[in-house]
Amino acid sequence: MKVNAYRNASNTESYTVIKNGVEFDLSAAGVTKIEVVAGTAEISSITDDVVFSGSTLSIKWGSLNLDKGGVKPTIYAYKVDDLEGEVLFGPNKSEILLEVIPDSRSV
């Protein structure tokens, strides 16, 4: 899947999480935190940069503050009894190609 990240913008993209061919209810599965990692940048559901409810996952990709270019982020789901996290999306698993669009506004 290809996604655009508008750097420093508040755009939010929402997705339905599918696991084994069916909608995966993150809340019912006991997920307590979602983390999006791209290189050294990361955002999580600790802030409003990542929000999840049921099988819906919403991400403010621009909050990653990455430089211009394409990256392949990994999205982890954590549960109380799983501190290492399960990979929901990542390289070789429902891969995401994130194209970073620079902020063209003058500061």
CSV table of C-alpha atoms in Angstrom, one decimal:
chain,number,residue,atom,x,y,z
A,1,MET,CA,0.0,0.0,0.0
A,2,LYS,CA,1.3,3.5,-0.9
A,3,VAL,CA,0.7,6.3,1.6
A,4,ASN,CA,1.6,10.0,1.5
A,5,ALA,CA,2.9,11.7,4.6
A,6,TYR,CA,2.6,15.5,4.5
A,7,ARG,CA,5.4,16.7,6.8
A,8,ASN,CA,4.2,18.9,9.7
A,9,ALA,CA,0.5,18.6,8.5
A,10,SER,CA,-2.4,17.4,10.5
A,11,ASN,CA,-3.8,15.0,7.8
A,12,THR,CA,-5.1,11.8,9.3
A,13,GLU,CA,-5.5,8.6,7.3
A,14,SER,CA,-7.7,5.8,8.6
A,15,TYR,CA,-7.5,2.1,7.8
A,16,THR,CA,-9.4,-1.1,8.6
A,17,VAL,CA,-7.0,-3.7,10.1
A,18,ILE,CA,-7.4,-7.1,8.5
A,19,LYS,CA,-5.8,-10.2,10.0
A,20,ASN,CA,-6.2,-13.7,8.5
A,21,GLY,CA,-8.7,-12.3,6.0
A,22,VAL,CA,-11.1,-10.8,8.6
A,23,GLU,CA,-11.4,-7.5,10.4
A,24,PHE,CA,-9.1,-7.6,13.4
A,25,ASP,CA,-10.8,-5.8,16.4
A,26,LEU,CA,-7.8,-4.3,18.2
A,27,SER,CA,-9.8,-3.3,21.2
A,28,ALA,CA,-11.3,-6.8,21.7
A,29,ALA,CA,-7.9,-8.4,21.2
A,30,GLY,CA,-6.6,-6.4,24.2
A,31,VAL,CA,-4.3,-4.1,22.3
A,32,THR,CA,-3.2,-1.3,24.7
A,33,LYS,CA,-0.8,0.6,22.4
A,34,ILE,CA,0.0,1.0,18.7
A,35,GLU,CA,3.4,2.2,17.6
A,36,VAL,CA,4.5,3.4,14.2
A,37,VAL,CA,8.3,3.2,13.5
A,38,ALA,CA,10.1,4.5,10.5
A,39,GLY,CA,13.9,4.5,10.9
A,40,THR,CA,14.7,6.5,14.0
A,41,ALA,CA,11.3,8.3,13.9
A,42,GLU,CA,8.3,7.0,15.8
A,43,ILE,CA,4.8,8.0,16.9
A,44,SER,CA,2.3,6.1,19.0
A,45,SER,CA,-1.2,6.0,20.5
A,46,ILE,CA,0.2,7.6,23.7
A,47,THR,CA,-0.5,10.8,21.8
A,48,ASP,CA,-3.2,11.6,19.2
A,49,ASP,CA,-0.8,10.8,16.4
A,50,VAL,CA,-2.1,7.3,16.4
A,51,VAL,CA,-5.7,6.4,17.4
A,52,PHE,CA,-7.4,3.0,17.3
A,53,SER,CA,-10.9,1.8,18.1
A,54,GLY,CA,-12.3,-1.6,17.1
A,55,SER,CA,-10.6,-2.5,13.8
A,56,THR,CA,-10.0,1.1,12.7
A,57,LEU,CA,-6.5,2.5,12.9
A,58,SER,CA,-6.0,6.3,12.3
A,59,ILE,CA,-2.5,7.7,11.8
A,60,LYS,CA,-1.1,11.3,11.4
A,61,TRP,CA,1.8,10.3,9.2
A,62,GLY,CA,3.2,13.8,9.0
A,63,SER,CA,3.9,13.7,12.7
A,64,LEU,CA,6.9,11.4,12.0
A,65,ASN,CA,8.8,14.4,10.7
A,66,LEU,CA,10.8,12.4,8.2
A,67,ASP,CA,12.9,14.0,5.5
A,68,LYS,CA,11.7,13.9,1.9
A,69,GLY,CA,11.6,10.4,0.3
A,70,GLY,CA,10.2,6.9,0.6
A,71,VAL,CA,10.3,4.8,3.7
A,72,LYS,CA,8.8,1.5,4.8
A,73,PRO,CA,7.4,1.9,8.3
A,74,THR,CA,6.6,-0.9,10.7
A,75,ILE,CA,3.4,-0.8,12.9
A,76,TYR,CA,3.4,-2.7,16.2
A,77,ALA,CA,0.5,-3.6,18.4
A,78,TYR,CA,1.1,-4.1,22.1
A,79,LYS,CA,-0.9,-5.9,24.7
A,80,VAL,CA,-0.6,-6.1,28.5
A,81,ASP,CA,1.0,-9.5,28.2
A,82,ASP,CA,3.0,-8.8,25.1
A,83,LEU,CA,5.7,-6.1,25.7
A,84,GLU,CA,7.6,-6.9,22.5
A,85,GLY,CA,4.6,-6.1,20.2
A,86,GLU,CA,3.1,-7.9,17.2
A,87,VAL,CA,3.9,-6.6,13.7
A,88,LEU,CA,0.7,-5.6,12.0
A,89,PHE,CA,2.3,-3.9,9.0
A,90,GLY,CA,5.9,-3.9,7.9
A,91,PRO,CA,8.5,-5.0,5.4
A,92,ASN,CA,7.4,-8.4,4.0
A,93,LYS,CA,4.1,-8.2,5.9
A,94,SER,CA,1.4,-6.0,4.5
A,95,GLU,CA,4.1,-3.6,3.4
A,96,ILE,CA,3.5,0.1,3.4
A,97,LEU,CA,5.5,2.5,1.2
A,98,LEU,CA,5.4,5.9,2.8
A,99,GLU,CA,6.2,8.8,0.5
A,100,VAL,CA,7.2,11.9,2.5
A,101,ILE,CA,6.0,15.2,1.0
A,102,PRO,CA,8.0,18.1,2.4
A,103,ASP,CA,6.4,21.1,4.0
A,104,SER,CA,6.4,23.8,1.4
A,105,ARG,CA,5.2,26.6,3.7
A,106,SER,CA,7.7,29.3,4.7
A,107,VAL,CA,8.4,29.5,8.4
